[in-house]
Coordinates of C-alpha atoms and ligand atoms in Angstrom, one line a residue:
M1054 CA 11.4 187.6 45.3
P1055 CA 10.0 190.8 46.6
A1056 CA 12.0 193.6 44.8
L1057 CA 11.7 194.4 41.1
V1058 CA 13.2 197.2 39.1
L1059 CA 11.3 198.4 36.0
L1060 CA 13.3 200.8 33.8
G1061 CA 13.6 202.2 30.3
A1062 CA 16.0 200.3 28.0
Q1063 CA 16.4 203.0 25.4
W1064 CA 16.1 206.9 25.5
G1065 CA 12.9 207.1 27.6
D1066 CA 9.2 207.0 26.7
E1067 CA 9.3 203.2 26.2
G1068 CA 5.9 202.8 28.1
K1069 CA 7.2 202.5 31.7
G1070 CA 4.1 204.1 33.0
K1071 CA 1.8 201.6 31.4
A1072 CA 4.0 198.7 32.5
T1073 CA 4.2 199.9 36.1
D1074 CA 0.4 200.5 36.2
L1075 CA -0.1 197.0 34.9
L1076 CA 1.9 195.5 37.9
G1077 CA 0.5 198.1 40.4
G1078 CA -2.4 195.9 41.4
S1079 CA -0.1 193.1 42.5
V1080 CA 2.6 195.0 44.3
D1081 CA 2.6 196.7 47.7
Y1082 CA 4.9 199.7 47.0
V1083 CA 5.9 201.5 43.8
V1084 CA 8.9 203.7 44.2
R1085 CA 10.4 206.4 42.0
Y1086 CA 14.2 206.4 42.7
Q1087 CA 15.6 209.1 40.4
G1088 CA 14.7 212.0 38.1
G1089 CA 11.9 214.4 38.7
N1090 CA 9.2 216.0 36.7
N1091 CA 11.2 215.7 33.5
A1092 CA 9.4 212.3 33.2
G1093 CA 6.1 212.0 31.5
H1094 CA 4.3 208.7 31.9
T1095 CA 1.0 208.2 30.2
V1096 CA -1.3 205.6 31.8
V1097 CA -4.6 204.6 30.2
V1098 CA -7.1 203.0 32.6
G1099 CA -10.4 202.1 30.8
D1100 CA -11.5 205.3 29.1
Q1101 CA -9.4 207.5 31.4
K1102 CA -5.9 208.8 30.5
Y1103 CA -3.5 210.1 33.1
A1104 CA -0.2 212.0 32.5
L1105 CA 2.1 211.6 35.5
H1106 CA 5.3 213.5 35.9
L1107 CA 6.6 213.1 39.4
L1108 CA 4.2 210.6 41.1
P1109 CA 5.0 206.9 40.7
S1110 CA 2.5 205.2 38.3
G1111 CA 1.4 203.0 41.2
I1112 CA -0.6 205.9 42.6
L1113 CA -3.4 204.7 40.3
S1114 CA -3.6 201.3 42.0
P1115 CA -5.7 201.5 45.2
G1116 CA -3.8 198.8 47.2
C1117 CA -0.4 200.2 46.5
T1118 CA 1.7 202.7 48.4
P1119 CA 3.5 205.2 46.1
V1120 CA 6.9 206.4 47.3
I1121 CA 9.1 209.2 46.1
G1122 CA 12.6 208.1 47.1
N1123 CA 15.7 210.0 48.3
G1124 CA 17.2 210.0 44.8
V1125 CA 14.3 212.0 43.3
V1126 CA 14.3 215.7 42.8
V1127 CA 11.0 217.3 43.8
D1128 CA 9.4 220.4 42.5
P1129 CA 6.8 221.1 45.3
S1130 CA 4.5 223.2 43.1
V1131 CA 4.4 220.5 40.4
L1132 CA 3.9 217.8 43.0
L1133 CA 1.0 219.6 44.7
S1134 CA -0.8 220.4 41.5
E1135 CA -0.3 216.7 40.3
L1136 CA -1.9 215.6 43.6
S1137 CA -4.8 218.0 43.4
G1138 CA -5.4 217.1 39.7
L1139 CA -5.7 213.4 40.7
N1140 CA -7.9 214.2 43.7
E1141 CA -10.3 216.1 41.5
R1142 CA -10.6 212.9 39.4
G1143 CA -11.3 210.8 42.4
V1144 CA -7.9 209.2 42.9
D1145 CA -6.9 208.7 46.5
T1146 CA -3.4 210.0 47.0
S1147 CA -3.3 209.9 50.8
K1148 CA -0.9 206.9 51.0
L1149 CA 2.0 208.8 49.2
L1150 CA 5.3 208.8 51.0
I1151 CA 8.1 211.3 50.3
S1152 CA 11.7 210.9 51.5
G1153 CA 12.9 213.7 53.7
N1154 CA 16.2 213.3 51.9
A1155 CA 14.9 214.0 48.4
H1156 CA 16.2 217.3 47.0
I1157 CA 13.9 220.2 46.1
I1158 CA 13.9 221.8 42.7
T1159 CA 13.9 225.5 43.7
P1160 CA 12.7 228.3 41.4
Y1161 CA 16.3 229.3 40.8
N1162 CA 17.2 225.8 39.6
V1163 CA 14.6 226.1 36.9
T1164 CA 15.9 229.6 35.9
V1165 CA 19.5 228.3 35.7
D1166 CA 18.4 225.3 33.6
K1167 CA 16.7 227.6 31.1
V1168 CA 19.4 230.3 30.9
T1169 CA 22.2 227.7 30.6
E1170 CA 20.5 226.1 27.6
R1171 CA 20.1 229.4 26.0
F1172 CA 23.7 230.2 26.7
L1173 CA 24.8 226.9 25.1
G1174 CA 23.1 227.8 21.9
K1175 CA 23.5 225.1 19.3
R1176 CA 25.5 223.0 21.8
K1177 CA 22.4 222.8 24.0
I1178 CA 21.2 219.4 25.5
G1179 CA 17.5 220.1 24.8
T1180 CA 16.6 219.6 28.4
T1181 CA 13.0 219.6 29.6
G1182 CA 13.7 223.0 31.3
R1183 CA 12.4 221.7 34.6
G1184 CA 15.6 222.4 36.6
I1185 CA 16.7 218.8 36.8
G1186 CA 20.4 219.3 36.0
P1187 CA 21.0 222.3 38.2
T1188 CA 19.2 220.6 41.2
Y1189 CA 21.4 217.5 40.9
S1190 CA 24.4 219.7 40.5
D1191 CA 23.6 221.6 43.7
K1192 CA 23.1 218.2 45.4
I1193 CA 26.6 217.0 44.3
N1194 CA 28.1 220.5 45.2
R1195 CA 26.5 220.1 48.6
V1196 CA 24.5 223.3 48.4
G1197 CA 21.2 221.5 47.7
I1198 CA 17.9 222.0 49.6
R1199 CA 16.3 218.9 50.9
V1200 CA 12.6 218.2 51.7
Q1201 CA 13.5 218.1 55.4
D1202 CA 15.0 221.6 55.3
L1203 CA 11.5 223.0 54.8
Y1204 CA 10.9 222.2 58.5
D1205 CA 13.7 224.4 59.9
E1206 CA 13.4 228.0 58.7
S1207 CA 16.8 229.1 60.0
I1208 CA 18.6 226.2 58.2
L1209 CA 16.6 226.7 55.1
T1210 CA 17.5 230.4 55.0
Q1211 CA 21.2 229.6 55.5
K1212 CA 21.1 227.0 52.7
V1213 CA 19.3 229.2 50.2
E1214 CA 21.8 232.0 51.0
A1215 CA 24.7 229.6 50.3
A1216 CA 23.1 228.3 47.1
L1217 CA 22.4 231.8 45.8
D1218 CA 25.7 233.3 46.6
V1219 CA 27.5 232.1 43.5
K1220 CA 24.3 231.7 41.4
N1221 CA 23.4 235.4 41.7
Q1222 CA 26.9 236.3 40.5
L1223 CA 26.5 234.1 37.5
L1224 CA 23.0 235.3 36.8
T1225 CA 23.8 239.0 37.0
K1226 CA 27.4 239.1 35.6
L1227 CA 27.3 236.3 33.0
Y1228 CA 23.8 235.7 32.0
N1229 CA 22.6 239.4 32.3
R1230 CA 19.6 238.5 34.5
R1231 CA 18.3 239.9 37.7
A1232 CA 19.5 238.6 41.0
I1233 CA 17.1 236.3 43.0
A1234 CA 16.2 237.4 46.5
V1235 CA 16.8 234.9 49.3
D1236 CA 13.7 236.0 51.3
Q1237 CA 11.4 235.5 48.4
V1238 CA 12.7 231.9 47.8
V1239 CA 12.5 231.0 51.5
E1240 CA 8.9 232.4 51.7
E1241 CA 7.8 230.4 48.6
L1242 CA 9.4 227.2 49.9
L1243 CA 8.0 227.6 53.4
A1244 CA 4.5 227.9 52.0
Y1245 CA 4.8 224.2 50.8
A1246 CA 6.0 222.8 54.1
E1247 CA 2.7 222.3 55.8
K1248 CA 1.0 220.8 52.6
L1249 CA 3.8 218.3 52.2
A1250 CA 4.2 217.4 55.8
P1251 CA 1.7 214.5 56.0
Y1252 CA 3.7 212.6 53.3
V1253 CA 7.3 213.2 54.5
T1254 CA 9.0 210.3 56.2
D1255 CA 12.0 208.0 56.4
T1256 CA 11.3 206.1 53.3
V1257 CA 14.5 204.0 53.5
L1258 CA 13.3 202.6 56.8
V1259 CA 9.8 202.0 55.5
L1260 CA 11.0 200.2 52.4
N1261 CA 13.5 198.0 54.1
Q1262 CA 11.0 197.0 56.8
A1263 CA 8.5 196.2 54.0
L1264 CA 11.1 194.0 52.3
E1265 CA 11.8 192.2 55.6
E1266 CA 8.1 191.4 55.8
N1267 CA 8.2 190.0 52.3
K1268 CA 6.1 192.8 50.8
V1269 CA 6.5 193.3 47.0
V1270 CA 8.3 196.5 46.1
L1271 CA 8.5 197.8 42.5
F1272 CA 11.1 200.4 41.6
E1273 CA 9.9 202.5 38.7
G1274 CA 12.7 204.3 36.7
G1275 CA 12.2 207.6 34.9
Q1276 CA 14.0 208.3 31.6
G1277 CA 16.1 205.4 30.2
T1278 CA 19.4 203.6 30.1
L1279 CA 20.9 205.8 27.3
L1280 CA 19.9 208.9 29.3
D1281 CA 21.9 207.7 32.3
I1282 CA 24.5 210.2 33.5
D1283 CA 27.2 207.4 33.7
H1284 CA 26.1 204.9 31.1
G1285 CA 24.2 207.0 28.5
T1286 CA 25.2 209.1 25.6
Y1287 CA 26.9 211.7 27.7
P1288 CA 26.7 214.8 27.6
F1289 CA 23.2 214.3 25.9
V1290 CA 21.8 212.7 29.0
T1291 CA 19.8 213.5 32.1
S1292 CA 21.6 214.2 35.4
S1293 CA 20.7 211.0 37.3
N1294 CA 21.0 207.2 37.2
P1295 CA 17.9 205.6 35.6
T1296 CA 19.9 202.3 35.3
A1297 CA 19.3 199.5 37.8
G1298 CA 22.0 200.5 40.3
G1299 CA 20.2 203.8 40.7
A1300 CA 17.3 202.0 42.4
C1301 CA 19.7 201.0 45.2
T1302 CA 21.2 204.4 45.8
G1303 CA 18.0 206.3 45.0
A1304 CA 15.8 204.3 47.5
G1305 CA 18.3 203.1 50.1
V1306 CA 17.9 199.4 49.3
G1307 CA 20.8 197.0 49.0
P1308 CA 21.5 195.2 45.6
T1309 CA 21.0 191.8 47.2
K1310 CA 17.3 192.6 47.7
I1311 CA 16.6 193.0 44.0
S1312 CA 15.5 189.8 42.3
R1313 CA 14.3 191.0 38.9
V1314 CA 15.2 193.8 36.6
I1315 CA 12.7 194.4 33.7
G1316 CA 13.7 196.5 30.8
I1317 CA 10.9 198.3 29.0
L1318 CA 11.7 198.2 25.3
K1319 CA 9.9 199.9 22.4
A1320 CA 9.5 197.8 19.3
Y1321 CA 11.2 200.7 17.5
T1322 CA 13.3 203.6 18.9
T1323 CA 12.5 207.2 19.9
R1324 CA 14.5 210.1 21.4
V1325 CA 13.6 213.6 22.6
G1326 CA 16.2 216.4 22.8
A1327 CA 19.7 216.5 21.2
G1328 CA 22.3 213.8 20.8
P1329 CA 23.3 210.9 18.6
F1330 CA 20.7 208.4 17.4
P1331 CA 22.0 206.0 14.8
T1332 CA 18.7 204.6 13.5
E1333 CA 16.9 207.9 13.3
L1334 CA 14.7 208.3 10.2
F1335 CA 14.2 211.5 8.4
D1336 CA 11.8 210.1 5.8
A1337 CA 8.2 209.1 5.5
D1338 CA 8.8 206.0 7.7
G1339 CA 9.9 208.2 10.5
E1340 CA 6.9 210.4 10.1
A1341 CA 4.6 207.4 10.0
L1342 CA 6.1 206.0 13.3
R1343 CA 5.6 209.4 14.9
R1344 CA 2.0 209.6 13.7
I1345 CA 0.9 206.1 14.4
G1346 CA 2.8 205.8 17.7
G1347 CA 1.6 209.2 18.9
E1348 CA 5.2 210.1 19.5
R1349 CA 4.9 213.5 21.1
G1350 CA 6.4 214.4 24.5
V1351 CA 4.1 214.2 27.4
T1352 CA 6.2 216.8 29.3
T1353 CA 7.3 219.3 26.8
G1354 CA 5.0 218.6 23.8
R1355 CA 8.0 218.2 21.5
D1356 CA 7.8 215.8 18.6
R1357 CA 9.9 212.7 19.4
R1358 CA 12.6 211.7 17.0
C1359 CA 11.8 208.2 15.6
G1360 CA 13.8 205.4 14.1
W1361 CA 14.0 201.6 13.7
F1362 CA 14.7 199.1 16.5
D1363 CA 18.4 199.1 17.5
A1364 CA 19.5 195.7 18.9
V1365 CA 23.0 197.1 19.8
I1366 CA 21.3 199.4 22.3
A1367 CA 19.0 196.6 23.7
R1368 CA 22.1 194.3 24.2
Y1369 CA 23.8 197.2 26.0
A1370 CA 20.8 197.8 28.2
T1371 CA 20.7 194.1 29.1
R1372 CA 24.4 194.3 30.2
V1373 CA 24.5 197.5 32.2
N1374 CA 21.2 196.8 34.0
G1375 CA 21.6 193.0 34.5
L1376 CA 18.2 192.7 32.9
T1377 CA 16.2 189.5 33.6
D1378 CA 13.3 190.3 31.3
F1379 CA 12.1 192.6 28.6
F1380 CA 8.6 194.1 28.3
L1381 CA 8.3 194.9 24.6
T1382 CA 5.9 197.8 23.9
K1383 CA 4.1 199.3 21.0
L1384 CA 4.4 196.2 18.7
D1385 CA 1.0 197.3 17.3
V1386 CA 2.5 200.5 15.9
L1387 CA 4.5 198.4 13.4
T1388 CA 1.4 196.8 11.9
G1389 CA 1.2 197.6 8.1
W1390 CA 4.8 197.7 7.1
E1391 CA 5.7 195.2 4.4
E1392 CA 9.2 194.9 5.7
I1393 CA 10.7 196.1 9.0
P1394 CA 14.5 196.9 9.2
V1395 CA 16.2 196.2 12.5
C1396 CA 19.7 197.5 13.3
V1397 CA 21.9 194.5 14.3
A1398 CA 25.3 196.2 14.4
Y1399 CA 27.0 199.4 13.5
E1400 CA 29.5 200.3 10.8
I1401 CA 32.1 202.7 12.3
D1402 CA 34.8 204.1 10.0
G1403 CA 34.4 201.1 7.7
K1404 CA 34.4 198.4 10.5
R1405 CA 31.5 196.3 11.7
V1406 CA 30.9 196.8 15.4
E1407 CA 28.6 194.6 17.4
E1408 CA 28.6 196.4 20.7
L1409 CA 27.9 200.0 21.8
P1410 CA 31.2 201.9 21.4
Y1411 CA 32.4 203.6 24.6
S1412 CA 33.8 206.5 22.6
Q1413 CA 31.5 209.4 22.0
S1414 CA 33.0 210.2 18.7
D1415 CA 32.7 206.6 17.5
F1416 CA 29.0 206.6 18.5
H1417 CA 28.5 209.8 16.6
H1418 CA 29.9 208.1 13.4
A1419 CA 28.0 204.9 13.9
K1420 CA 25.9 203.9 10.8
P1421 CA 23.3 201.2 11.4
V1422 CA 23.7 197.8 9.7
Y1423 CA 20.2 196.6 9.0
E1424 CA 18.6 193.2 8.6
T1425 CA 15.1 193.3 7.2
L1426 CA 12.3 191.2 8.7
P1427 CA 9.0 190.5 7.0
G1428 CA 6.1 192.6 8.4
W1429 CA 2.4 191.8 9.0
S1430 CA -0.9 193.6 8.2
E1431 CA -3.4 192.0 10.6
D1432 CA -4.7 194.1 13.5
I1433 CA -2.9 192.7 16.6
T1434 CA -4.5 195.0 19.3
K1435 CA -6.9 192.2 20.4
A1436 CA -4.2 189.6 20.7
K1437 CA -4.2 188.0 24.2
S1438 CA -1.6 185.3 23.8
F1439 CA 1.6 185.0 21.8
S1440 CA -0.1 182.5 19.5
D1441 CA -2.8 185.0 18.6
L1442 CA -0.1 187.1 16.8
P1443 CA 0.4 186.6 13.1
K1444 CA 3.5 184.4 12.3
N1445 CA 5.6 187.4 11.1
A1446 CA 4.9 189.4 14.3
Q1447 CA 5.9 186.3 16.3
N1448 CA 9.1 186.0 14.3
Y1449 CA 9.8 189.7 14.8
V1450 CA 9.5 189.3 18.6
K1451 CA 11.6 186.1 18.5
A1452 CA 14.3 187.8 16.5
L1453 CA 14.4 190.8 18.8
E1454 CA 14.6 188.5 21.8
E1455 CA 17.5 186.6 20.3
M1456 CA 19.5 189.8 19.5
S1457 CA 18.7 191.5 22.8
G1458 CA 20.0 189.0 25.3
A1459 CA 17.0 188.6 27.7
P1460 CA 13.6 186.9 27.4
I1461 CA 10.7 189.1 26.3
S1462 CA 8.2 188.3 29.0
A1463 CA 5.3 190.7 27.9
I1464 CA 4.2 192.4 24.8
G1465 CA 2.2 195.7 24.5
V1466 CA -0.3 195.7 21.7
G1467 CA -2.1 199.0 22.7
P1468 CA -2.0 201.7 25.4
G1469 CA -4.6 200.2 27.6
R1470 CA -3.9 198.1 30.7
D1471 CA -5.5 195.0 29.1
E1472 CA -3.8 195.4 25.8
T1473 CA -0.9 193.3 26.9
I1474 CA 0.3 189.8 26.1
E1475 CA 1.8 188.1 29.1
I1476 CA 4.3 185.4 28.3
N1477 CA 6.1 184.9 31.6
S1478 CA 4.7 186.2 34.9
F1479 CA 6.7 189.0 36.6
L1480 CA 5.7 188.0 40.1
Ligands
GDP245 P1 7.1 206.4 29.6 O1 7.7 207.7 29.8 O2 8.1 205.3 29.4 O3 6.1 206.0 30.7 O4 6.3 206.4 28.2 P2 5.3 207.6 27.7 O5 4.1 207.5 28.5 O6 6.1 208.9 27.7 O7 5.1 207.1 26.2 C1 4.6 205.9 25.9 C2 3.3 206.1 25.1 O8 2.9 204.9 24.5 C3 2.1 206.5 26.0 O9 1.2 207.4 25.3 C4 1.4 205.2 26.3 O10 0.0 205.3 26.5 C5 1.6 204.5 25.0 N1 1.8 203.0 25.0 C6 2.4 202.2 26.0 N2 2.4 201.0 25.6 C7 1.8 200.9 24.4 C8 1.6 199.8 23.4 O11 1.9 198.7 23.6 N3 0.9 200.2 22.3 C9 0.6 201.5 22.0 N4 0.0 201.7 20.8 N5 0.8 202.5 22.8 C10 1.4 202.2 24.0
IMO246 P1 10.4 209.6 30.7 O1 10.4 209.2 32.1 C1 12.5 211.1 27.2 C2 15.7 214.0 28.0 C3 15.5 215.5 27.6 C4 16.9 215.9 27.2 C5 17.7 215.1 28.3 C6 18.1 216.0 29.5 O2 9.1 210.1 30.2 O3 10.9 208.5 29.8 P2 16.7 216.9 31.6 O4 15.5 217.9 31.6 O5 16.4 215.6 32.2 O6 17.9 217.6 32.1 O7 16.9 216.7 30.0 O8 16.9 214.1 28.7 N1 14.6 213.5 28.9 C7 13.7 212.6 28.5 N2 13.5 212.1 27.3 N3 11.7 210.8 28.3 C8 12.0 211.3 29.5 O9 11.4 210.8 30.6 C9 13.0 212.3 29.6 N4 13.5 213.0 30.7 C10 14.5 213.7 30.2 O10 14.7 215.5 26.4 O11 17.3 215.3 26.0
MG247 MG1 7.6 209.6 28.9

């Protein structure tokens, strides 16, 4: 069973980085398949803390080859500074592989992201401002720049010209900004070419050959199921497919190769940016979850919106991803509450609804129906097995598992690699 997908089951920031890092020592490849440096994955190894944005979390495991797949959008300046930051800390990054088909986030994509958000005013998405949406939109419009284009100056110039043709009209006539010069962009991009060259390859071939040789490949999602462009809370989503199918298209691996799909699930819920969030709390409990859970964005530094666990969302994530397992994270953050409400269904216009409504307006009206579970006060951060947990914490986990539709195979009780309870092995 060589290929596993590990993805966010909620709105991102579930602890994917920690979970990937935990498995990194036992897998041969860790592959990012979508998104870009909108992701912020915090990994704690011993007393060292790493914040990764574009690099797969497997980069911290010496035996593992990290791969940036074709479905990722790459900002070369961010990538190079992330690599040099890790090198300065003694991390070997020389094994990194980057798909020549991955798209480049150009400086004008970042500009367009920011001006579009400003133009949308109160209807804005609350993007990370990293140029993600405009880069994917150029990809779909077939005016994108790919990593391989950096190695042919004449093609690169033609492509930048084509991309800027319409954008400069928009920037100058609609957004009241200065036009962007083709030469300047080409020069900036060409300057990255040589530095990236050692890493660029046909990652589809590499990964498929690895799978034929029975190597273990882990696909690490960015963002989360409800931020998926097709299956999330559109339009308040990111512009790629973090859901399991995205691993196939974003890495060039067939669905028959994937044997396990692990959903990373926070023991409560958070969201960054705009959009509906039925269990969001605006009271002292919300504030306490934010404070105790350290819920502040790794990428943008924004406070995360916090709320109780939502089982409707977990069930939905199980279904659209075909989840085989959950990795429940941050259970320790809930220590100290006398009672913990869990959303088991929604009430929409007076009716009880058990499953996520497909209609955007229904979801905006959804009110959580709560069941309250008894809490615990004992410190659980040293727990090593399920039976080490206090009875009420065990019951909380069992209740979530029953409501969510897939077994909880691991539990996070702290940010460190070893602060994890393994119930079923992932490999
Ligand atoms: P990601 O984007 O899914 O990788 O998640 P983030 O790194 O953005 O946010 C998760 C945060 O929770 C990070 O600061 C992690 O170090 C931390 N974390 C992960 N798992 C646990 C856990 O089980 N308990 C606690 N207390 N913190 C955790
Ligand atoms: P990780 O991988 C949480 C959110 C943004 C915004 C929306 C669109 O750390 O879980 P974008 O810049 O992608 O066009 O923004 O998506 N968003 C995230 N929220 N965690 C992330 O990544 C996110 N990446 C994007 O806040 O609401
Ligand atoms: Mg994050």
